[in-house]
């Protein structure tokens, strides 16, 4: 499968090259054989319009000052207005617009109409909490807009239902080089996840797998009080957990502190998430890992048993909240804010949830460190999950799929490309997040890490603020305010992410650069048995892990492994290995 | 009855104490939310707020007053109720009257009644209902929140039982005088049915006020959401959010704004709580006679 | 003669029913067609009539899930307890309230116990985790003070179902109480007077006059509740359960949520829904028949 994609990619590259080098005539030739039979009826008509566009494109290409190959036809307007319908995920809060603007009429929609003559129509919009639900309804009632953002199981379902278009050819004909570069920046893994039977069915909303790595957050005001150092090894971490529990780090005379924050579902939320703890023991409980030339489920490996043994010891020693088993991550967050915990594993953004506590008590201070090593000298490897969880699909009934691809080209180019205008299309000087307005939007996956490095360099006095773009400047300004003691408006949280030794720098320097990462070895759409049995298996795993931590009955783990295989795990492993071998 | 025995006195004291305590346990979480809504967000984050506000502030209410979405959705909810209540009442009363006739007067009644009972037990499910609402052209209209819920079977049964419990003499006399069914309903039945009408009105209001899921699926934009749907988008737990927005660092700034949530929860409950005492006095008779056949 | 004249005018009765029937037909009966999804591998682009028929495969799938019988039992157990408590507690509280002579007090209490109804489970779950905490919660502290081992209500599989029943009863008993209280007020005072004449004390009056007086409405409420025999309360349990109480706390709806809703397997979800409807239908029918047989009381 991967091979096929490579060929397609190669074809794309050749197509684009031939367009830019040879101009329109050659393009038509390259075009025709690639057209799928399905579209042949509209073929003639299409070629005509494209021919006109191409003629025009030569004019614009000459006048375009970028001079690069990207000034080709994919950035030229359609003859007649093309209407594209879509739906909008408004994000977590309310989407805000500059005075007079709206979702229907804003910088992006106007620019789209101007440059490409594409008019965007929104069928509906809702907040992220409800978005998946509305998409499910749209899919099941067959109310599909031209382009829609979906998650991986929805993608699989729509593919099975034949509701979405094979976009292999549309993509190869219309992709701008920069868009292609971004889409392939993870080595084609994300595109692979959107490929069925060798054909591409969706545009992956590519993300950086590195962002899913966990760090260990440690309370430094407690460290100082006890005269201890941030942990480097598992042993350090265990000692620290004990000290935080028994030595009254908050100095209130009461035995009310715990070493490590844990929540009821153990891992997956990204906050007080034990994934990092397991990783420290070389265990990877929620992903497929490569082992002995094949692929195995990390959750049933013997290393997990060691991590669970450790957790049970910590539980018995009172280093975990005895009631963690009923607390969800919001509840744990209340306890962390109230100063009950000294360490927690989690995502790079965790300080966002306790920024209020920092405002309340400025001495409250945390730092992120890399996952501690089991043996000093052998750094732990961080588990990376499939980072691409969302996809843009084009309806099987969409009349202008090429327009969707061109919208995407334009979005990437004007936001992050050479001709980018971040103050117009990313964040306005007044703080409006224009980047949230388009129907299809990607971003270069590693840009947050680049931003962290640049911001840190300026704070450390190694560079000037003029090296920062507007977005980075925003982070820099917030971080500096926090350094000056103003922690409000999430300033402190930004400092903890983008600042020197912030979470993003830790992840980049300690995991990415030295290659201390473990990728999820399975990244295709879920298999038949997975959809059917994985929820049950996951439930079983959680239930048994929890009871092992609480009761310390280690035989139960071996029992769990046997059960796991019996309840469908073996079957799924077989399917995954078949996929792995055929890759 | 006149002279209270000792046992009776002890019982009375126990009774008052017990009921007071019981009522207090019911009130505490609400008071806690109210206290949270009047406290500073940092005090709330630190878990300092119990039954009294800490660092008293009106910030969250001021914030709410400035929030156009909140007021917009409040207006949608009011509009919904103003449309739904009369509509629903008229149709349910019209249905309950024939159903309250005696079997021998209106033989078709026993078939009709089952047509009303069946939907109470078996539903078509979300998607088929959605498709029907879409095909009847109601998507993104306030009628999508009204029409599918107009015939409430439970309320109709309540009305029907109430009508059946009324003394027969008056209507018999009217029929003898040559009155039509319409005249009997409007002139004889309705004037004495205030209790049940008030009760059912309250039920309809509460149902419409509290339902949120329909708003979410039938309306196309948060601008059109009724209050509870809007609140649901604001108040639900931030758990899954973390994963979803992981990609987009700029969105992670969202914190569980608990003071804001608490004030919204409180504000949303107020209107119904205010209506309740007014209708309470009719409640008794409405329910009694609605469920007990005379 | 009178009868036939009345019969003639019955067309107006049909007419009155018409608007309600049309709405029922459109928004309740037509969607029933959707239940065919339970027997299909539903494909939206093909619709209800051209999707592939799979017979009972969705049901087989559901009943082959490991733990399914445990889950059905949990659902049934929690739901039945909730139905029982949902009748018993409000009746008791109504009886107690009925003894109160101070109207203002009575009315205030009535309004207060109706309050929790307005708080969502999302909010209450957070509150209960605090209140029921064995170490720091009010109730845990009370247990310790009395020298008892505090109970981990939300974390102990033995206790979890009862915690669900109690907290749900707490949230909803206010409504039931109002209903029963209303019924109590409606009892004919002459019946009490007669009982007093016969020398009945308060307790005897309650037993022989009050309880029979509210029996019809108790029956009505119970029969209607039978329709909920498999609704153990998704919102509540979903917000309060955790892996450590899955063995007694996982119910059909949470299972469907994990399997069906997240992946939108509507065939499976519909199959479970249909299964629940059939059982509820049967239970309702049986209780209706029993009530009619033994008390001669007809709800409909």
PDB file of N, CA, C and O in Angstrom, chain A residues 370-390:
ATOM      1  N   UNK A 370      11.923  15.441  31.445  1.00  0.00           N
ATOM      2  CA  UNK A 370      11.713  14.269  30.603  1.00  0.00           C
ATOM      3  C   UNK A 370      11.320  13.080  31.473  1.00  0.00           C
ATOM      4  O   UNK A 370      11.623  13.033  32.672  1.00  0.00           O
ATOM      5  N   UNK A 371      10.631  12.118  30.869  1.00  0.00           N
ATOM      6  CA  UNK A 371      10.256  10.894  31.565  1.00  0.00           C
ATOM      7  C   UNK A 371      11.523  10.273  32.161  1.00  0.00           C
ATOM      8  O   UNK A 371      12.513  10.101  31.452  1.00  0.00           O
ATOM      9  N   UNK A 372      11.527   9.957  33.463  1.00  0.00           N
ATOM     10  CA  UNK A 372      12.754   9.435  34.072  1.00  0.00           C
ATOM     11  C   UNK A 372      13.166   8.079  33.489  1.00  0.00           C
ATOM     12  O   UNK A 372      12.321   7.321  33.004  1.00  0.00           O
ATOM     13  N   UNK A 373      14.490   7.812  33.559  1.00  0.00           N
ATOM     14  CA  UNK A 373      15.018   6.584  32.969  1.00  0.00           C
ATOM     15  C   UNK A 373      15.020   5.466  33.996  1.00  0.00           C
ATOM     16  O   UNK A 373      15.292   5.685  35.173  1.00  0.00           O
ATOM     17  N   UNK A 374      14.746   4.240  33.544  1.00  0.00           N
ATOM     18  CA  UNK A 374      14.742   3.094  34.448  1.00  0.00           C
ATOM     19  C   UNK A 374      16.175   2.831  34.914  1.00  0.00           C
ATOM     20  O   UNK A 374      16.435   2.595  36.085  1.00  0.00           O
ATOM     21  N   UNK A 375      17.121   2.873  33.951  1.00  0.00           N
ATOM     22  CA  UNK A 375      18.527   2.729  34.299  1.00  0.00           C
ATOM     23  C   UNK A 375      19.226   4.018  33.904  1.00  0.00           C
ATOM     24  O   UNK A 375      19.104   4.452  32.759  1.00  0.00           O
ATOM     25  N   UNK A 376      19.956   4.602  34.848  1.00  0.00           N
ATOM     26  CA  UNK A 376      20.655   5.838  34.533  1.00  0.00           C
ATOM     27  C   UNK A 376      21.510   5.591  33.294  1.00  0.00           C
ATOM     28  O   UNK A 376      22.137   4.543  33.151  1.00  0.00           O
ATOM     29  N   UNK A 377      21.510   6.531  32.375  1.00  0.00           N
ATOM     30  CA  UNK A 377      22.307   6.371  31.169  1.00  0.00           C
ATOM     31  C   UNK A 377      21.512   5.869  29.977  1.00  0.00           C
ATOM     32  O   UNK A 377      21.904   6.081  28.834  1.00  0.00           O
ATOM     33  N   UNK A 378      20.383   5.198  30.223  1.00  0.00           N
ATOM     34  CA  UNK A 378      19.515   4.785  29.112  1.00  0.00           C
ATOM     35  C   UNK A 378      18.222   5.577  29.215  1.00  0.00           C
ATOM     36  O   UNK A 378      17.340   5.205  29.977  1.00  0.00           O
ATOM     37  N   UNK A 379      18.126   6.673  28.488  1.00  0.00           N
ATOM     38  CA  UNK A 379      16.932   7.519  28.619  1.00  0.00           C
ATOM     39  C   UNK A 379      15.663   6.756  28.238  1.00  0.00           C
ATOM     40  O   UNK A 379      15.706   5.861  27.391  1.00  0.00           O
ATOM     41  N   UNK A 380      14.558   7.118  28.876  1.00  0.00           N
ATOM     42  CA  UNK A 380      13.275   6.490  28.552  1.00  0.00           C
ATOM     43  C   UNK A 380      12.828   6.950  27.173  1.00  0.00           C
ATOM     44  O   UNK A 380      13.191   8.023  26.707  1.00  0.00           O
ATOM     45  N   UNK A 381      12.053   6.111  26.529  1.00  0.00           N
ATOM     46  CA  UNK A 381      11.490   6.474  25.230  1.00  0.00           C
ATOM     47  C   UNK A 381      10.028   6.846  25.414  1.00  0.00           C
ATOM     48  O   UNK A 381       9.268   6.115  26.050  1.00  0.00           O
ATOM     49  N   UNK A 382       9.652   7.997  24.852  1.00  0.00           N
ATOM     50  CA  UNK A 382       8.279   8.463  25.009  1.00  0.00           C
ATOM     51  C   UNK A 382       7.374   7.836  23.961  1.00  0.00           C
ATOM     52  O   UNK A 382       7.741   7.719  22.795  1.00  0.00           O
ATOM     53  N   UNK A 383       6.194   7.438  24.399  1.00  0.00           N
ATOM     54  CA  UNK A 383       5.215   6.855  23.474  1.00  0.00           C
ATOM     55  C   UNK A 383       4.542   7.959  22.671  1.00  0.00           C
ATOM     56  O   UNK A 383       4.040   8.927  23.225  1.00  0.00           O
ATOM     57  N   UNK A 384       4.543   7.810  21.357  1.00  0.00           N
ATOM     58  CA  UNK A 384       3.843   8.774  20.502  1.00  0.00           C
ATOM     59  C   UNK A 384       2.598   8.106  19.939  1.00  0.00           C
ATOM     60  O   UNK A 384       2.661   7.001  19.426  1.00  0.00           O
ATOM     61  N   UNK A 385       1.485   8.768  20.043  1.00  0.00           N
ATOM     62  CA  UNK A 385       0.259   8.197  19.491  1.00  0.00           C
ATOM     63  C   UNK A 385       0.077   8.711  18.078  1.00  0.00           C
ATOM     64  O   UNK A 385       0.721   9.678  17.683  1.00  0.00           O
ATOM     65  N   UNK A 386      -0.826   8.044  17.373  1.00  0.00           N
ATOM     66  CA  UNK A 386      -1.153   8.536  16.050  1.00  0.00           C
ATOM     67  C   UNK A 386      -1.611   9.970  16.231  1.00  0.00           C
ATOM     68  O   UNK A 386      -2.556  10.244  16.961  1.00  0.00           O
ATOM     69  N   UNK A 387      -0.899  10.888  15.616  1.00  0.00           N
ATOM     70  CA  UNK A 387      -1.199  12.287  15.882  1.00  0.00           C
ATOM     71  C   UNK A 387      -2.292  12.789  14.972  1.00  0.00           C
ATOM     72  O   UNK A 387      -2.947  13.768  15.252  1.00  0.00           O
ATOM     73  N   UNK A 388      -2.481  12.098  13.859  1.00  0.00           N
ATOM     74  CA  UNK A 388      -3.504  12.560  12.935  1.00  0.00           C
ATOM     75  C   UNK A 388      -4.800  11.856  13.273  1.00  0.00           C
ATOM     76  O   UNK A 388      -4.975  10.693  12.967  1.00  0.00           O
ATOM     77  N   UNK A 389      -5.680  12.584  13.937  1.00  0.00           N
ATOM     78  CA  UNK A 389      -6.929  11.971  14.347  1.00  0.00           C
ATOM     79  C   UNK A 389      -8.086  12.505  13.512  1.00  0.00           C
ATOM     80  O   UNK A 389      -9.174  11.970  13.557  1.00  0.00           O
ATOM     81  N   UNK A 390      -7.836  13.568  12.781  1.00  0.00           N
ATOM     82  CA  UNK A 390      -8.911  14.165  11.994  1.00  0.00           C
ATOM     83  C   UNK A 390      -8.557  14.237  10.516  1.00  0.00           C
ATOM     84  O   UNK A 390      -7.393  14.323  10.154  1.00  0.00           O
TER      85      UNK A 390
END
